[in-house]
Amino acid sequence: MWLSCSSVGRKFVMAVTGAVLVLFVTFHCCMNSIAICWPASYNTLCEFLGANWYALLASAGLALFILIHIVYACILTLQNRKARGSVSYAVSKKPKTVEWSSKNMLVLGIVILAFLVVHLIQFWAKMQLQEIRGVDDVLPPAAGTLFLQEAFSTDWTWIVYIIGFIALWFHLNHGIWSMFQSTGWDNTVWIARLKKVACVWSSVVVLLFVAQAIVFTVKAHEGFFKKDPVLREQYKEMLVPMFEKDFGPDAAQIGIPSVSSLSYEEFGMLVNNFSDAVAQLPESIEDSRVQNQLASIPNDEQKESFLRALNRQIEGKKHLEKTKALLDYLNEE
């Protein structure tokens, strides 16, 4: 097949997949900017891009493009080295930065891939992947700002990110114009223009990324993403649906009209009160107290009814413990 067997076809595939990745990186840069200007909107966007079918489809497509790009990059590199043998290319008149990056695109790609793995572990694995697995952790998957807090409150994250961004600049600066060259825009006039466009594009994107890493680090060390009143209200709203499902009727019985109408502080007090009330509930039906109660129930129908009610209470207690754990985390200094 032409796209996989010929050198021109492989370069064309590299150009197409590269173009998609450049657009994604640019989108990701814009999305991160929202976290600086409107952090609550950033969380809304994270919820929109959660484990929904369209987001999962886009994630799978992006992963496929990355995989194809990496595979074809390795094939072309090995092909070029085999063709060149021990003979080095003559020195060209290209700018030194571009020449250096063109000779080290694979190395730059490996650095970027390592950075990507760190980024995925810090964010995607704890957000979208957790939703896919149906795992309930302390931090809600939609609370993207809290994952920024966790990632950038460490002493090493910003260093890793800066190194990754520097590699990304070289990779983008060469990759943007070379992908046009691979698709036929190979003439003196347009290549000169495209090199300028590539330099401006990659510089703007990378400088924004660097600025974001610095701002996120400063805000994380200040605890901004945990203490901001607007964000706290938003975190509370993420917890309300599960709380009302488990304890809504009980709250109504003691005169609390709607948890949604409570402020963050009032909601925290309510959670503490309910935590004290359910503290004595058994952790599972294997508890000796439960077994003793079951033994005293005369018939199977009543036993099943008792167990259903108890399982709901135990599940509610687990959700309440996670809610309280998040509130305690937000109140940590």
CSV table of C-alpha atoms in Angstrom, one decimal:
chain,number,residue,atom,x,y,z
A,1,MET,CA,0.0,0.0,0.0
A,2,TRP,CA,1.3,3.5,-1.0
A,3,LEU,CA,0.8,5.0,2.5
A,4,SER,CA,2.7,2.3,4.3
A,5,CYS,CA,5.2,1.0,1.8
A,6,SER,CA,6.6,4.1,0.1
A,7,SER,CA,8.8,6.9,1.7
A,8,VAL,CA,6.5,9.6,0.3
A,9,GLY,CA,3.4,7.8,1.7
A,10,ARG,CA,4.9,7.5,5.1
A,11,LYS,CA,5.8,11.1,5.2
A,12,PHE,CA,2.3,12.0,4.2
A,13,VAL,CA,0.9,9.9,7.1
A,14,MET,CA,3.3,11.7,9.4
A,15,ALA,CA,2.2,15.0,8.1
A,16,VAL,CA,-1.5,14.3,8.5
A,17,THR,CA,-1.2,12.8,12.0
A,18,GLY,CA,1.2,15.6,13.0
A,19,ALA,CA,-1.4,18.2,11.8
A,20,VAL,CA,-4.0,16.6,14.1
A,21,LEU,CA,-1.7,16.6,17.0
A,22,VAL,CA,-0.7,20.2,16.5
A,23,LEU,CA,-4.3,21.2,16.5
A,24,PHE,CA,-4.9,19.2,19.7
A,25,VAL,CA,-1.9,20.8,21.4
A,26,THR,CA,-3.2,24.2,20.5
A,27,PHE,CA,-6.7,23.3,21.8
A,28,HIS,CA,-5.2,22.0,25.0
A,29,CYS,CA,-3.2,25.2,25.5
A,30,CYS,CA,-6.4,27.2,25.1
A,31,MET,CA,-8.2,25.0,27.6
A,32,ASN,CA,-5.5,25.4,30.1
A,33,SER,CA,-5.8,29.2,29.7
A,34,ILE,CA,-9.4,28.9,30.8
A,35,ALA,CA,-8.2,27.4,34.1
A,36,ILE,CA,-6.3,30.6,34.8
A,37,CYS,CA,-9.0,33.1,33.8
A,38,TRP,CA,-12.1,31.2,34.7
A,39,PRO,CA,-11.3,28.1,36.8
A,40,ALA,CA,-14.9,27.2,37.5
A,41,SER,CA,-15.5,27.1,33.7
A,42,TYR,CA,-12.5,24.9,33.4
A,43,ASN,CA,-14.2,22.4,35.7
A,44,THR,CA,-17.4,22.6,33.6
A,45,LEU,CA,-15.3,21.8,30.5
A,46,CYS,CA,-13.7,18.9,32.3
A,47,GLU,CA,-17.1,17.5,33.2
A,48,PHE,CA,-18.2,17.9,29.5
A,49,LEU,CA,-15.0,16.0,28.4
A,50,GLY,CA,-15.5,13.2,30.9
A,51,ALA,CA,-16.5,9.6,30.2
A,52,ASN,CA,-19.1,10.7,27.6
A,53,TRP,CA,-19.3,8.8,24.3
A,54,TYR,CA,-18.1,11.8,22.3
A,55,ALA,CA,-15.1,12.4,24.6
A,56,LEU,CA,-14.2,8.7,24.7
A,57,LEU,CA,-14.4,8.6,20.9
A,58,ALA,CA,-12.1,11.7,20.6
A,59,SER,CA,-9.7,10.2,23.2
A,60,ALA,CA,-9.5,6.9,21.3
A,61,GLY,CA,-9.0,8.7,18.0
A,62,LEU,CA,-6.3,10.9,19.5
A,63,ALA,CA,-4.5,7.9,21.0
A,64,LEU,CA,-4.6,6.2,17.6
A,65,PHE,CA,-3.1,9.3,15.9
A,66,ILE,CA,-0.3,9.4,18.5
A,67,LEU,CA,0.4,5.7,18.0
A,68,ILE,CA,0.6,6.0,14.2
A,69,HIS,CA,2.7,9.1,14.5
A,70,ILE,CA,5.2,7.3,16.8
A,71,VAL,CA,5.3,4.1,14.7
A,72,TYR,CA,5.9,6.0,11.4
A,73,ALA,CA,8.5,8.2,13.0
A,74,CYS,CA,10.5,5.2,14.1
A,75,ILE,CA,10.1,3.6,10.6
A,76,LEU,CA,11.3,6.7,8.8
A,77,THR,CA,14.2,7.2,11.2
A,78,LEU,CA,15.4,3.6,10.7
A,79,GLN,CA,14.8,3.9,6.9
A,80,ASN,CA,16.9,7.1,6.7
A,81,ARG,CA,19.7,5.7,8.8
A,82,LYS,CA,19.8,2.5,6.7
A,83,ALA,CA,19.9,4.6,3.5
A,84,ARG,CA,22.5,6.9,4.8
A,85,GLY,CA,24.8,4.2,6.2
A,86,SER,CA,28.0,5.6,7.6
A,87,VAL,CA,27.9,8.7,5.2
A,88,SER,CA,26.8,11.9,6.9
A,89,TYR,CA,24.8,14.6,5.1
A,90,ALA,CA,26.6,17.7,3.9
A,91,VAL,CA,26.0,20.8,6.0
A,92,SER,CA,23.1,22.7,4.8
A,93,LYS,CA,22.3,26.4,4.9
A,94,LYS,CA,19.2,25.9,7.2
A,95,PRO,CA,19.1,27.9,10.5
A,96,LYS,CA,21.0,26.1,13.2
A,97,THR,CA,17.9,25.6,15.5
A,98,VAL,CA,15.9,24.1,12.7
A,99,GLU,CA,18.8,21.9,11.5
A,100,TRP,CA,19.4,20.6,15.1
A,101,SER,CA,15.7,19.8,15.6
A,102,SER,CA,15.4,18.1,12.2
A,103,LYS,CA,18.3,15.8,13.1
A,104,ASN,CA,16.9,15.1,16.5
A,105,MET,CA,13.2,14.8,16.0
A,106,LEU,CA,13.1,11.2,17.3
A,107,VAL,CA,15.0,12.2,20.5
A,108,LEU,CA,12.7,15.2,21.0
A,109,GLY,CA,9.7,12.9,20.4
A,110,ILE,CA,11.0,10.5,23.1
A,111,VAL,CA,11.3,13.4,25.6
A,112,ILE,CA,7.8,14.6,24.7
A,113,LEU,CA,6.4,11.0,25.0
A,114,ALA,CA,8.0,10.7,28.5
A,115,PHE,CA,6.5,14.0,29.5
A,116,LEU,CA,3.1,12.8,28.0
A,117,VAL,CA,3.2,9.7,30.2
A,118,VAL,CA,3.7,11.9,33.3
A,119,HIS,CA,0.9,14.2,32.3
A,120,LEU,CA,-1.5,11.2,31.7
A,121,ILE,CA,-0.7,9.8,35.1
A,122,GLN,CA,-1.3,13.1,36.8
A,123,PHE,CA,-4.6,13.9,35.0
A,124,TRP,CA,-6.2,11.5,32.5
A,125,ALA,CA,-5.6,8.4,34.7
A,126,LYS,CA,-7.3,10.2,37.7
A,127,MET,CA,-10.1,11.8,35.7
A,128,GLN,CA,-11.5,10.2,32.6
A,129,LEU,CA,-10.0,6.8,33.3
A,130,GLN,CA,-11.6,6.7,36.8
A,131,GLU,CA,-15.0,7.5,35.3
A,132,ILE,CA,-14.5,4.7,32.8
A,133,ARG,CA,-13.7,2.3,35.5
A,134,GLY,CA,-16.5,3.5,37.7
A,135,VAL,CA,-14.1,4.1,40.6
A,136,ASP,CA,-15.2,6.7,43.2
A,137,ASP,CA,-12.1,8.5,44.6
A,138,VAL,CA,-11.9,11.4,47.1
A,139,LEU,CA,-11.4,13.9,44.3
A,140,PRO,CA,-14.4,14.1,41.9
A,141,PRO,CA,-13.2,13.4,38.3
A,142,ALA,CA,-14.8,16.7,37.1
A,143,ALA,CA,-12.9,18.8,39.5
A,144,GLY,CA,-10.0,19.5,37.2
A,145,THR,CA,-8.7,22.4,39.3
A,146,LEU,CA,-8.1,20.0,42.2
A,147,PHE,CA,-5.9,17.8,40.0
A,148,LEU,CA,-4.0,21.0,39.1
A,149,GLN,CA,-3.7,21.6,42.8
A,150,GLU,CA,-2.3,18.1,43.4
A,151,ALA,CA,0.0,18.0,40.4
A,152,PHE,CA,1.6,21.5,40.8
A,153,SER,CA,1.9,21.5,44.6
A,154,THR,CA,4.8,19.1,44.2
A,155,ASP,CA,8.3,20.5,43.9
A,156,TRP,CA,9.3,18.7,40.7
A,157,THR,CA,6.2,19.0,38.4
A,158,TRP,CA,7.0,22.4,37.0
A,159,ILE,CA,10.6,21.3,36.2
A,160,VAL,CA,9.4,18.3,34.2
A,161,TYR,CA,6.8,20.4,32.4
A,162,ILE,CA,9.3,23.1,31.4
A,163,ILE,CA,11.7,20.4,30.0
A,164,GLY,CA,8.8,18.9,28.1
A,165,PHE,CA,7.7,22.3,26.8
A,166,ILE,CA,11.2,23.1,25.5
A,167,ALA,CA,11.3,19.8,23.6
A,168,LEU,CA,7.8,20.5,22.3
A,169,TRP,CA,8.9,23.9,21.0
A,170,PHE,CA,11.7,22.3,18.9
A,171,HIS,CA,9.5,19.5,17.7
A,172,LEU,CA,6.6,21.9,16.7
A,173,ASN,CA,8.9,24.5,15.2
A,174,HIS,CA,10.3,21.9,12.7
A,175,GLY,CA,7.2,19.7,12.5
A,176,ILE,CA,4.7,22.4,11.5
A,177,TRP,CA,6.6,23.6,8.3
A,178,SER,CA,7.9,20.1,7.4
A,179,MET,CA,4.4,18.6,7.3
A,180,PHE,CA,3.5,21.2,4.7
A,181,GLN,CA,6.6,20.3,2.8
A,182,SER,CA,5.6,16.6,2.9
A,183,THR,CA,2.3,17.4,1.4
A,184,GLY,CA,3.8,19.2,-1.6
A,185,TRP,CA,4.3,22.8,-0.5
A,186,ASP,CA,8.0,22.4,-1.3
A,187,ASN,CA,9.1,25.7,-2.9
A,188,THR,CA,11.4,28.5,-1.7
A,189,VAL,CA,8.8,31.1,-1.3
A,190,TRP,CA,6.2,29.1,0.7
A,191,ILE,CA,8.7,27.2,2.9
A,192,ALA,CA,10.3,30.5,4.0
A,193,ARG,CA,6.9,31.8,5.0
A,194,LEU,CA,5.8,28.5,6.6
A,195,LYS,CA,9.0,28.5,8.7
A,196,LYS,CA,8.0,31.9,10.1
A,197,VAL,CA,4.5,30.8,10.8
A,198,ALA,CA,5.8,27.6,12.5
A,199,CYS,CA,8.2,29.7,14.7
A,200,VAL,CA,5.4,32.1,15.8
A,201,TRP,CA,2.8,29.3,16.3
A,202,SER,CA,5.1,27.1,18.3
A,203,SER,CA,6.5,30.0,20.3
A,204,VAL,CA,3.1,31.3,21.3
A,205,VAL,CA,1.8,27.9,22.3
A,206,VAL,CA,4.9,27.0,24.3
A,207,LEU,CA,5.2,30.4,26.0
A,208,LEU,CA,1.5,30.0,27.1
A,209,PHE,CA,2.2,26.5,28.4
A,210,VAL,CA,5.2,27.8,30.4
A,211,ALA,CA,3.2,30.7,31.8
A,212,GLN,CA,0.4,28.3,32.8
A,213,ALA,CA,2.8,25.9,34.5
A,214,ILE,CA,4.2,28.9,36.5
A,215,VAL,CA,0.8,30.3,37.4
A,216,PHE,CA,-0.5,26.8,38.4
A,217,THR,CA,2.5,26.2,40.6
A,218,VAL,CA,2.1,29.5,42.4
A,219,LYS,CA,-1.6,29.1,42.9
A,220,ALA,CA,-1.2,25.5,44.0
A,221,HIS,CA,1.3,26.4,46.7
A,222,GLU,CA,-1.0,29.1,47.8
A,223,GLY,CA,-3.9,26.6,48.0
A,224,PHE,CA,-6.0,28.7,45.7
A,225,PHE,CA,-7.8,25.8,44.1
A,226,LYS,CA,-8.9,24.5,47.5
A,227,LYS,CA,-9.7,27.8,49.1
A,228,ASP,CA,-11.4,29.9,46.4
A,229,PRO,CA,-15.1,30.5,47.5
A,230,VAL,CA,-16.5,30.1,43.9
A,231,LEU,CA,-14.6,26.8,43.4
A,232,ARG,CA,-15.7,25.5,46.8
A,233,GLU,CA,-19.3,26.1,45.9
A,234,GLN,CA,-18.8,24.3,42.7
A,235,TYR,CA,-17.2,21.3,44.5
A,236,LYS,CA,-20.2,21.2,46.8
A,237,GLU,CA,-22.5,21.1,43.9
A,238,MET,CA,-20.6,18.0,42.6
A,239,LEU,CA,-21.3,16.3,45.9
A,240,VAL,CA,-25.0,17.3,46.3
A,241,PRO,CA,-26.6,14.7,43.9
A,242,MET,CA,-25.1,11.7,45.7
A,243,PHE,CA,-25.8,13.2,49.1
A,244,GLU,CA,-29.4,13.9,48.3
A,245,LYS,CA,-29.8,10.4,46.9
A,246,ASP,CA,-28.6,8.8,50.1
A,247,PHE,CA,-29.7,11.2,52.8
A,248,GLY,CA,-32.3,13.6,51.1
A,249,PRO,CA,-35.3,12.1,52.8
A,250,ASP,CA,-33.6,12.1,56.2
A,251,ALA,CA,-32.5,15.8,55.7
A,252,ALA,CA,-36.1,16.7,54.9
A,253,GLN,CA,-37.4,15.0,58.0
A,254,ILE,CA,-35.2,17.2,60.2
A,255,GLY,CA,-36.3,20.4,58.5
A,256,ILE,CA,-33.6,20.9,55.8
A,257,PRO,CA,-35.4,21.8,52.6
A,258,SER,CA,-32.7,21.3,50.0
A,259,VAL,CA,-29.0,20.7,50.2
A,260,SER,CA,-28.5,22.7,47.0
A,261,SER,CA,-29.7,25.8,48.8
A,262,LEU,CA,-27.1,25.5,51.6
A,263,SER,CA,-23.8,27.4,51.5
A,264,TYR,CA,-20.5,25.5,51.4
A,265,GLU,CA,-20.0,26.1,55.2
A,266,GLU,CA,-23.6,24.9,56.0
A,267,PHE,CA,-23.2,21.9,53.8
A,268,GLY,CA,-20.0,21.0,55.6
A,269,MET,CA,-21.7,21.2,59.0
A,270,LEU,CA,-24.5,19.0,57.7
A,271,VAL,CA,-22.1,16.4,56.5
A,272,ASN,CA,-20.3,16.4,59.9
A,273,ASN,CA,-23.7,15.9,61.6
A,274,PHE,CA,-24.7,13.1,59.4
A,275,SER,CA,-21.2,11.5,59.8
A,276,ASP,CA,-21.7,11.5,63.5
A,277,ALA,CA,-25.2,10.0,63.1
A,278,VAL,CA,-24.1,7.1,60.9
A,279,ALA,CA,-20.7,6.4,62.6
A,280,GLN,CA,-22.1,3.5,64.5
A,281,LEU,CA,-23.5,1.8,61.3
A,282,PRO,CA,-21.8,-1.5,60.5
A,283,GLU,CA,-19.2,-1.6,57.7
A,284,SER,CA,-20.8,-4.7,56.1
A,285,ILE,CA,-23.4,-7.4,56.5
A,286,GLU,CA,-20.7,-9.6,57.9
A,287,ASP,CA,-20.6,-7.5,61.1
A,288,SER,CA,-21.5,-9.6,64.2
A,289,ARG,CA,-24.3,-7.1,65.1
A,290,VAL,CA,-26.0,-7.7,61.8
A,291,GLN,CA,-25.7,-11.4,62.1
A,292,ASN,CA,-27.3,-11.3,65.5
A,293,GLN,CA,-30.2,-9.2,64.2
A,294,LEU,CA,-30.7,-11.5,61.3
A,295,ALA,CA,-30.9,-14.5,63.7
A,296,SER,CA,-33.7,-12.8,65.6
A,297,ILE,CA,-35.8,-12.1,62.4
A,298,PRO,CA,-38.4,-14.9,62.1
A,299,ASN,CA,-38.9,-15.2,58.3
A,300,ASP,CA,-36.9,-14.9,55.0
A,301,GLU,CA,-39.0,-12.0,53.6
A,302,GLN,CA,-38.4,-9.8,56.6
A,303,LYS,CA,-34.7,-10.7,56.5
A,304,GLU,CA,-34.4,-9.7,52.8
A,305,SER,CA,-36.2,-6.4,53.6
A,306,PHE,CA,-33.8,-5.8,56.5
A,307,LEU,CA,-30.8,-6.5,54.3
A,308,ARG,CA,-31.9,-4.2,51.5
A,309,ALA,CA,-32.4,-1.3,53.9
A,310,LEU,CA,-29.1,-2.1,55.6
A,311,ASN,CA,-27.2,-2.2,52.3
A,312,ARG,CA,-28.6,1.2,51.3
A,313,GLN,CA,-27.4,2.6,54.6
A,314,ILE,CA,-23.9,1.0,54.3
A,315,GLU,CA,-23.6,2.4,50.7
A,316,GLY,CA,-24.7,5.8,51.9
A,317,LYS,CA,-22.2,5.7,54.7
A,318,LYS,CA,-19.4,5.0,52.2
A,319,HIS,CA,-20.5,7.9,50.0
A,320,LEU,CA,-20.7,10.1,53.1
A,321,GLU,CA,-17.2,9.2,54.2
A,322,LYS,CA,-15.8,10.2,50.7
A,323,THR,CA,-17.8,13.4,50.9
A,324,LYS,CA,-16.3,14.2,54.3
A,325,ALA,CA,-12.8,13.2,53.1
A,326,LEU,CA,-13.1,15.8,50.3
A,327,LEU,CA,-14.3,18.5,52.6
A,328,ASP,CA,-11.5,17.7,55.0
A,329,TYR,CA,-9.0,17.9,52.1
A,330,LEU,CA,-10.4,21.3,51.1
A,331,ASN,CA,-10.0,22.6,54.6
A,332,GLU,CA,-6.4,21.4,55.0
A,333,GLU,CA,-3.8,24.2,55.3
